[in-house]
């Protein structure tokens, strides 16, 4: 097990796979939760997987758009039944989920109709279950198309930047089917369809990257490598190809291959943030923690110590046994969150609290921090109870110590 997996729990890919399953079964709310977990774990625990953020974010927005459509349908049904208050609540929920300007405008119009008290509810001018571009591309020549695929592809495109969405809509039937299958976890189908799409659209690097991703999921590592290397021959500054190839090499323990790849990159991209992070993570994966720390620190000095860089530096310091420095780095992340009025991620609080405990701190402030984690991170509350018990023990509160150590024991037995 690599060092980066010590505190990982379920992997981002595991949450993504569960989200794919939920999306395929039209459980859009649960899909959003799983994709959110995947995104959070990448940001908090797996900076080496930042190249997955865009893809999972697109799936998260796709689930959001589909859930928004469900809320709109429920709102209209409630409005037609005369329950305008509940209808308005569903419209507000939909408004908070969708980023599609046309849908937001229609929701506002429908809400205005509710406020005016009794105007007939209008349907969308553009049917949301049959995006026109997707329909035309899915035509089988008989005027028929798969409405489920059309709907899903339309939703996925809504989650993309507009320029990329337009590009994807131009790739034809096979790409629509393959891209939809990839985002629903049907990797064998995705490989077949995206292969056809690539044959129909040669020299389109976006198709190559999607196909390589499908091959990685389908465990066809050799083909994925060939595709990505070909992509870099044609587009030597394509960062996502470097990221995917590096992850493939890390997974197989081929660190020398990762170094050869990164060393061969054009000079103009050698110093950019993402490439420096790949270099640092390659040192980390290979177990050269001192060089990893040096690279992550150099990245922070050159590009600013943002949260992704700080997390990478903190985990490397911790793995190297630099407990105080790692704790202080987690503390800086927490302070940045407070200053920006953002919620502090429980993982960061947990590592800060654990390292503070290991450093011998016994303060009431640390005790309160573990109590807050019991509420915020219930999956690990047994460990928090154990730490709370030990802190009470060190403070001379024997009754309280016994109480929480007993709770910790019960949690271990239930696990």
Short mmCIF file of N, CA and C in Angstrom, two decimals, residues 15 25 60 72 88 107 117 150 153 184-185 216 219 272 294 340 358 368 382 386:
data_model
loop_
_atom_site.label_atom_id
_atom_site.label_comp_id
_atom_site.label_asym_id
_atom_site.label_seq_id
_atom_site.Cartn_x
_atom_site.Cartn_y
_atom_site.Cartn_z
N UNK A 15 -16.01 6.27 -5.05
CA UNK A 15 -17.20 7.13 -4.97
C UNK A 15 -17.72 7.48 -6.36
N UNK A 25 -29.19 4.66 -12.58
CA UNK A 25 -30.48 4.25 -12.01
C UNK A 25 -31.39 5.43 -11.70
N UNK A 60 -20.98 15.55 -11.59
CA UNK A 60 -21.74 16.15 -10.49
C UNK A 60 -22.76 17.14 -11.03
N UNK A 72 -38.40 20.43 -11.27
CA UNK A 72 -39.29 21.24 -12.10
C UNK A 72 -40.57 20.46 -12.42
N UNK A 88 -43.50 26.21 -5.34
CA UNK A 88 -42.46 27.25 -5.29
C UNK A 88 -41.19 26.71 -4.65
N UNK A 107 -37.73 28.78 -15.23
CA UNK A 107 -38.15 28.64 -13.83
C UNK A 107 -38.63 29.98 -13.29
N UNK A 117 -50.63 34.21 -9.37
CA UNK A 117 -51.77 33.47 -8.83
C UNK A 117 -52.73 32.91 -9.83
N UNK A 150 -30.00 10.60 -25.33
CA UNK A 150 -30.09 12.01 -25.72
C UNK A 150 -30.19 12.90 -24.50
N UNK A 153 -26.80 12.81 -22.53
CA UNK A 153 -25.76 13.55 -23.24
C UNK A 153 -26.01 15.06 -23.14
N UNK A 184 -21.62 6.79 -17.34
CA UNK A 184 -22.53 5.92 -16.61
C UNK A 184 -21.83 4.66 -16.11
N UNK A 185 -20.52 4.61 -16.26
CA UNK A 185 -19.76 3.47 -15.76
C UNK A 185 -19.80 2.24 -16.64
N UNK A 216 -8.50 3.02 -19.23
CA UNK A 216 -7.98 2.89 -17.87
C UNK A 216 -9.00 2.26 -16.94
N UNK A 219 -9.36 -1.37 -17.39
CA UNK A 219 -8.12 -2.09 -17.06
C UNK A 219 -7.31 -2.46 -18.30
N UNK A 272 5.13 25.03 -15.01
CA UNK A 272 3.77 25.36 -14.61
C UNK A 272 3.36 24.53 -13.39
N UNK A 294 10.74 19.09 -1.19
CA UNK A 294 11.42 20.18 -1.89
C UNK A 294 10.64 20.66 -3.11
N UNK A 340 -11.45 33.00 4.79
CA UNK A 340 -12.31 33.06 3.59
C UNK A 340 -13.75 32.69 3.91
N UNK A 358 -0.32 13.82 19.10
CA UNK A 358 0.97 13.14 19.05
C UNK A 358 2.09 14.03 19.58
N UNK A 368 -12.03 20.09 22.70
CA UNK A 368 -13.21 20.61 21.99
C UNK A 368 -13.14 20.29 20.50
N UNK A 382 -15.36 6.56 16.71
CA UNK A 382 -14.72 5.66 17.66
C UNK A 382 -13.30 6.11 17.98
N UNK A 386 -11.74 7.65 21.58
CA UNK A 386 -10.52 7.14 22.20
C UNK A 386 -9.57 8.28 22.56
#
